[in-house]
N, CA, C and O atoms as a DFTB+ gen file, in Angstrom:
388 C
 N C O
     1  1     125.436      66.899     134.603
     2  2     125.023      68.096     133.924
     3  2     123.490      68.137     133.858
     4  3     122.835      67.115     133.652
     5  1     122.945      69.329     134.037
     6  2     121.499      69.515     134.059
     7  2     121.022      70.093     132.734
     8  3     121.581      71.070     132.236
     9  1     119.973      69.478     132.160
    10  2     119.395      69.989     130.918
    11  2     117.874      69.936     131.003
    12  3     117.299      69.060     131.649
    13  1     117.238      70.898     130.333
    14  2     115.781      70.891     130.207
    15  2     115.476      71.025     128.725
    16  3     115.912      71.968     128.065
    17  1     114.721      70.065     128.219
    18  2     114.401      70.032     126.799
    19  2     112.896      69.943     126.599
    20  3     112.171      69.389     127.426
    21  1     112.449      70.499     125.490
    22  2     111.050      70.387     125.070
    23  2     110.946      69.217     124.113
    24  3     111.717      69.110     123.160
    25  1     109.984      68.334     124.374
    26  2     109.733      67.176     123.515
    27  2     108.324      67.289     122.957
    28  3     107.349      67.340     123.708
    29  1     108.225      67.329     121.652
    30  2     106.922      67.390     120.998
    31  2     106.644      66.033     120.376
    32  3     107.282      65.641     119.399
    33  1     105.693      65.328     120.947
    34  2     105.390      63.981     120.501
    35  2     104.512      63.953     119.274
    36  3     103.770      64.898     119.007
    37  1     104.598      62.873     118.531
    38  2     103.805      62.701     117.327
    39  2     102.323      62.553     117.647
    40  3     101.477      62.909     116.826
    41  1     102.003      62.042     118.810
    42  2     100.598      61.828     119.169
    43  2     100.013      63.025     119.907
    44  3      98.953      62.918     120.525
    45  1     100.689      64.153     119.846
    46  2     100.181      65.363     120.476
    47  2     100.613      65.540     121.919
    48  3     100.256      66.534     122.552
    49  1     101.372      64.598     122.448
    50  2     101.859      64.705     123.825
    51  2     103.139      65.527     123.811
    52  3     104.124      65.164     123.168
    53  1     103.105      66.642     124.535
    54  2     104.249      67.539     124.577
    55  2     104.647      67.723     126.032
    56  3     103.789      67.852     126.905
    57  1     105.960      67.736     126.293
    58  2     106.414      67.900     127.671
    59  2     107.820      68.487     127.717
    60  3     108.596      68.383     126.767
    61  1     108.116      69.104     128.852
    62  2     109.456      69.556     129.164
    63  2     110.071      68.498     130.063
    64  3     109.433      68.033     131.007
    65  1     111.297      68.119     129.778
    66  2     111.987      67.073     130.524
    67  2     113.244      67.649     131.165
    68  3     114.053      68.293     130.497
    69  1     113.401      67.413     132.466
    70  2     114.587      67.838     133.202
    71  2     115.461      66.617     133.451
    72  3     115.041      65.655     134.094
    73  1     116.675      66.672     132.934
    74  2     117.607      65.550     133.110
    75  2     118.841      66.014     133.869
    76  3     119.314      67.139     133.710
    77  1     119.342      65.111     134.695
    78  2     120.598      65.325     135.399
    79  2     121.486      64.161     134.988
    80  3     121.165      62.998     135.231
    81  1     122.603      64.494     134.366
    82  2     123.526      63.447     133.890
    83  2     122.794      62.384     133.073
    84  3     122.972      61.185     133.290
    85  1     121.966      62.843     132.130
    86  2     121.234      61.985     131.194
    87  2     120.098      61.179     131.827
    88  3     119.471      60.376     131.136
    89  1     119.819      61.364     133.104
    90  2     118.724      60.655     133.781
    91  2     117.585      61.633     134.019
    92  3     117.777      62.672     134.651
    93  1     116.393      61.303     133.512
    94  2     115.252      62.184     133.712
    95  2     114.822      62.158     135.180
    96  3     114.562      61.098     135.750
    97  1     114.753      63.352     135.776
    98  2     114.312      63.468     137.165
    99  2     113.025      64.281     137.297
   100  3     112.421      64.316     138.369
   101  1     112.604      64.934     136.210
   102  2     111.383      65.721     136.267
   103  2     110.778      65.912     134.893
   104  3     111.454      65.832     133.868
   105  1     109.450      66.172     134.910
   106  2     108.743      66.350     133.641
   107  2     107.502      67.213     133.886
   108  3     106.826      67.072     134.905
   109  1     107.216      68.102     132.943
   110  2     105.977      68.870     132.976
   111  2     105.271      68.682     131.645
   112  3     105.809      68.994     130.583
   113  1     104.059      68.167     131.729
   114  2     103.237      67.995     130.535
   115  2     102.648      69.354     130.159
   116  3     102.229      70.115     131.031
   117  1     102.620      69.650     128.876
   118  2     102.042      70.914     128.407
   119  2     101.172      70.638     127.186
   120  3     101.327      69.634     126.490
   121  1     100.262      71.560     126.958
   122  2      99.408      71.492     125.772
   123  2      99.441      72.879     125.150
   124  3      99.112      73.868     125.804
   125  1      99.837      72.947     123.895
   126  2      99.966      74.236     123.233
   127  2      98.839      74.469     122.245
   128  3      98.500      73.619     121.422
   129  1      98.279      75.657     122.365
   130  2      97.232      76.137     121.475
   131  2      97.698      77.486     120.943
   132  3      98.659      78.043     121.474
   133  1      97.061      78.022     119.927
   134  2      97.491      79.327     119.424
   135  2      97.471      80.390     120.542
   136  3      96.417      80.711     121.092
   137  1      98.641      80.916     120.855
   138  2      98.781      81.969     121.853
   139  2      98.732      81.512     123.297
   140  3      98.837      82.334     124.207
   141  1      98.572      80.202     123.525
   142  2      98.393      79.678     124.883
   143  2      99.253      78.437     125.096
   144  3      99.400      77.599     124.206
   145  1      99.817      78.342     126.297
   146  2     100.491      77.136     126.742
   147  2      99.799      76.718     128.036
   148  3      99.804      77.462     129.017
   149  1      99.211      75.539     128.034
   150  2      98.567      75.013     129.239
   151  2      99.587      74.153     129.975
   152  3     100.015      73.115     129.471
   153  1      99.972      74.591     131.170
   154  2     100.950      73.870     131.983
   155  2     100.223      72.810     132.786
   156  3      99.500      73.115     133.735
   157  1     100.421      71.573     132.399
   158  2      99.718      70.461     133.028
   159  2     100.515      69.801     134.133
   160  3     101.299      70.450     134.827
   161  1     100.310      68.532     134.284
   162  2     100.909      67.747     135.365
   163  2     102.430      67.928     135.412
   164  3     103.119      67.844     134.395
   165  1     102.925      68.178     136.624
   166  2     104.363      68.301     136.864
   167  2     104.773      67.187     137.807
   168  3     104.118      66.963     138.825
   169  1     105.844      66.490     137.481
   170  2     106.332      65.430     138.369
   171  2     107.841      65.510     138.496
   172  3     108.555      65.847     137.550
   173  1     108.303      65.189     139.697
   174  2     109.739      65.121     139.979
   175  2     109.965      63.803     140.708
   176  3     109.198      63.436     141.599
   177  1     111.018      63.098     140.324
   178  2     111.372      61.828     140.949
   179  2     111.355      61.986     142.469
   180  3     111.878      62.963     143.006
   181  1     110.758      61.030     143.145
   182  2     110.592      61.148     144.600
   183  2     111.924      61.343     145.324
   184  3     111.977      62.022     146.350
   185  1     112.985      60.762     144.806
   186  2     114.301      60.915     145.452
   187  2     114.907      62.292     145.220
   188  3     115.901      62.652     145.851
   189  1     114.307      63.065     144.311
   190  2     114.847      64.381     143.969
   191  2     113.956      65.530     144.449
   192  3     114.255      66.695     144.183
   193  1     112.873      65.215     145.147
   194  2     111.973      66.274     145.611
   195  2     112.677      67.159     146.615
   196  3     113.601      66.734     147.308
   197  1     112.226      68.391     146.679
   198  2     112.807      69.432     147.526
   199  2     114.200      69.848     147.056
   200  3     114.990      70.392     147.826
   201  1     114.485      69.584     145.784
   202  2     115.755      69.986     145.184
   203  2     115.598      71.218     144.301
   204  3     116.575      71.703     143.730
   205  1     114.370      71.728     144.187
   206  2     114.113      72.899     143.360
   207  2     113.878      72.574     141.896
   208  3     113.820      73.480     141.065
   209  1     113.741      71.298     141.565
   210  2     113.585      70.912     140.166
   211  2     112.218      71.278     139.606
   212  3     112.102      71.576     138.418
   213  1     111.188      71.262     140.433
   214  2     109.878      71.699     139.975
   215  2     109.917      73.166     139.567
   216  3     109.348      73.545     138.544
   217  1     110.588      73.987     140.365
   218  2     110.720      75.400     140.040
   219  2     111.539      75.586     138.767
   220  3     111.245      76.478     137.972
   221  1     112.548      74.767     138.566
   222  2     113.351      74.863     137.342
   223  2     112.509      74.549     136.112
   224  3     112.681      75.170     135.064
   225  1     111.600      73.587     136.237
   226  2     110.694      73.290     135.124
   227  2     109.774      74.480     134.858
   228  3     109.549      74.849     133.706
   229  1     109.247      75.076     135.922
   230  2     108.402      76.262     135.746
   231  2     109.198      77.369     135.062
   232  3     108.700      78.011     134.138
   233  1     110.422      77.596     135.507
   234  2     111.257      78.643     134.906
   235  2     111.464      78.405     133.417
   236  3     111.419      79.345     132.623
   237  1     111.690      77.154     133.037
   238  2     111.899      76.825     131.619
   239  2     110.626      77.060     130.808
   240  3     110.683      77.595     129.701
   241  1     109.487      76.662     131.356
   242  2     108.210      76.850     130.659
   243  2     107.907      78.340     130.518
   244  3     107.468      78.786     129.458
   245  1     108.135      79.100     131.564
   246  2     107.881      80.546     131.530
   247  2     108.803      81.224     130.520
   248  3     108.356      82.085     129.762
   249  1     110.079      80.850     130.500
   250  2     111.008      81.432     129.525
   251  2     110.560      81.117     128.107
   252  3     110.599      81.984     127.234
   253  1     110.136      79.889     127.874
   254  2     109.643      79.489     126.553
   255  2     108.414      80.307     126.187
   256  3     108.306      80.800     125.064
   257  1     107.485      80.453     127.131
   258  2     106.255      81.203     126.871
   259  2     106.563      82.665     126.560
   260  3     105.990      83.234     125.630
   261  1     107.444      83.263     127.313
   262  2     107.788      84.670     127.060
   263  2     108.453      84.830     125.692
   264  3     108.132      85.750     124.940
   265  1     109.365      83.940     125.385
   266  2     110.061      84.004     124.098
   267  2     109.093      83.862     122.932
   268  3     109.277      84.491     121.889
   269  1     108.074      83.048     123.101
   270  2     107.116      82.768     122.027
   271  2     105.796      83.534     122.173
   272  3     104.820      83.249     121.480
   273  1     105.786      84.507     123.084
   274  2     104.623      85.371     123.312
   275  2     103.351      84.569     123.567
   276  3     102.317      84.797     122.940
   277  1     103.451      83.627     124.503
   278  2     102.326      82.783     124.885
   279  2     101.847      83.135     126.287
   280  3     102.645      83.547     127.129
   281  1     100.581      82.979     126.539
   282  2     100.030      83.070     127.882
   283  2     100.040      81.668     128.470
   284  3      99.783      80.693     127.764
   285  1     100.338      81.562     129.773
   286  2     100.401      80.268     130.440
   287  2      99.170      80.100     131.325
   288  3      98.886      80.937     132.181
   289  1      98.456      79.020     131.108
   290  2      97.328      78.655     131.958
   291  2      97.814      77.538     132.880
   292  3      98.138      76.445     132.415
   293  1      97.868      77.812     134.193
   294  2      98.397      76.816     135.120
   295  2      97.351      75.762     135.504
   296  3      96.642      75.919     136.498
   297  1      97.260      74.705     134.722
   298  2      96.334      73.615     135.027
   299  2      96.860      72.740     136.167
   300  3      96.073      72.105     136.868
   301  1      98.152      72.702     136.355
   302  2      98.788      71.922     137.413
   303  2      98.679      72.682     138.738
   304  3      98.935      73.884     138.790
   305  1      98.303      71.986     139.793
   306  2      98.187      72.616     141.107
   307  2      99.485      73.247     141.579
   308  3      99.465      74.321     142.180
   309  1     100.605      72.603     141.319
   310  2     101.909      73.140     141.723
   311  2     102.201      74.439     140.990
   312  3     102.637      75.415     141.600
   313  1     101.963      74.455     139.684
   314  2     102.210      75.666     138.888
   315  2     101.279      76.780     139.355
   316  3     101.713      77.923     139.503
   317  1     100.013      76.468     139.588
   318  2      99.048      77.468     140.053
   319  2      99.487      78.046     141.400
   320  3      99.385      79.253     141.619
   321  1      99.973      77.193     142.302
   322  2     100.436      77.651     143.606
   323  2     101.588      78.648     143.467
   324  3     101.604      79.687     144.128
   325  1     102.540      78.324     142.610
   326  2     103.688      79.211     142.411
   327  2     103.242      80.524     141.757
   328  3     103.673      81.601     142.169
   329  1     102.389      80.437     140.752
   330  2     101.884      81.653     140.097
   331  2     101.119      82.530     141.096
   332  3     101.253      83.753     141.074
   333  1     100.323      81.915     141.964
   334  2      99.556      82.668     142.957
   335  2     100.460      83.298     144.013
   336  3     100.191      84.398     144.497
   337  1     101.518      82.600     144.361
   338  2     102.443      83.088     145.388
   339  2     103.277      84.269     144.888
   340  3     103.646      85.144     145.671
   341  1     103.573      84.296     143.593
   342  2     104.435      85.341     143.027
   343  2     103.772      86.023     141.828
   344  3     104.275      85.918     140.710
   345  1     102.646      86.722     142.045
   346  2     101.958      87.357     140.918
   347  2     102.803      88.430     140.237
   348  3     102.612      88.705     139.052
   349  1     103.723      89.033     140.964
   350  2     104.580      90.052     140.364
   351  2     105.574      89.455     139.363
   352  3     106.067      90.159     138.482
   353  1     105.860      88.192     139.496
   354  2     106.795      87.512     138.585
   355  2     106.065      86.934     137.375
   356  3     106.581      86.975     136.258
   357  1     104.866      86.397     137.597
   358  2     104.173      85.646     136.553
   359  2     102.914      86.318     136.004
   360  3     102.301      85.808     135.066
   361  1     102.529      87.444     136.572
   362  2     101.287      88.097     136.174
   363  2     101.244      88.492     134.707
   364  3     100.172      88.513     134.104
   365  1     102.395      88.804     134.127
   366  2     102.424      89.252     132.721
   367  2     102.122      88.131     131.732
   368  3     101.710      88.396     130.603
   369  1     102.322      86.891     132.143
   370  2     102.111      85.783     131.199
   371  2     100.977      84.855     131.617
   372  3     100.643      83.914     130.897
   373  1     100.389      85.118     132.771
   374  2      99.334      84.213     133.236
   375  2      98.078      84.390     132.399
   376  3      97.566      85.500     132.248
   377  1      97.597      83.292     131.864
   378  2      96.358      83.298     131.099
   379  2      95.195      82.880     131.976
   380  3      95.385      82.451     133.114
   381  1      94.002      83.007     131.446
   382  2      92.810      82.593     132.173
   383  2      92.107      81.483     131.420
   384  3      92.238      81.348     130.204
   385  1      91.376      80.709     132.154
   386  2      90.654      79.571     131.558
   387  2      89.435      80.019     130.839
   388  3      88.711      79.197     130.280
């Protein structure tokens, strides 16, 4: 079973975690500020790359941002690439630095 959860750490480290059958296969680090979500480093287990899990993490972050009326600043190169490739999908929530 596939799940994506938001983890808010006590030390300020916040991330979205993608698990398959209770095993973490992907993670996106984020930093939240008032009205802004900075999408940081995204990683997917090397054995799971090209499975679409990076896109699933982006989808979860975007859904969270839309629900909470946040702008997303794509600090991660992968997120920036996807946002640039599909401006019609992400233009409404893309923030600027």
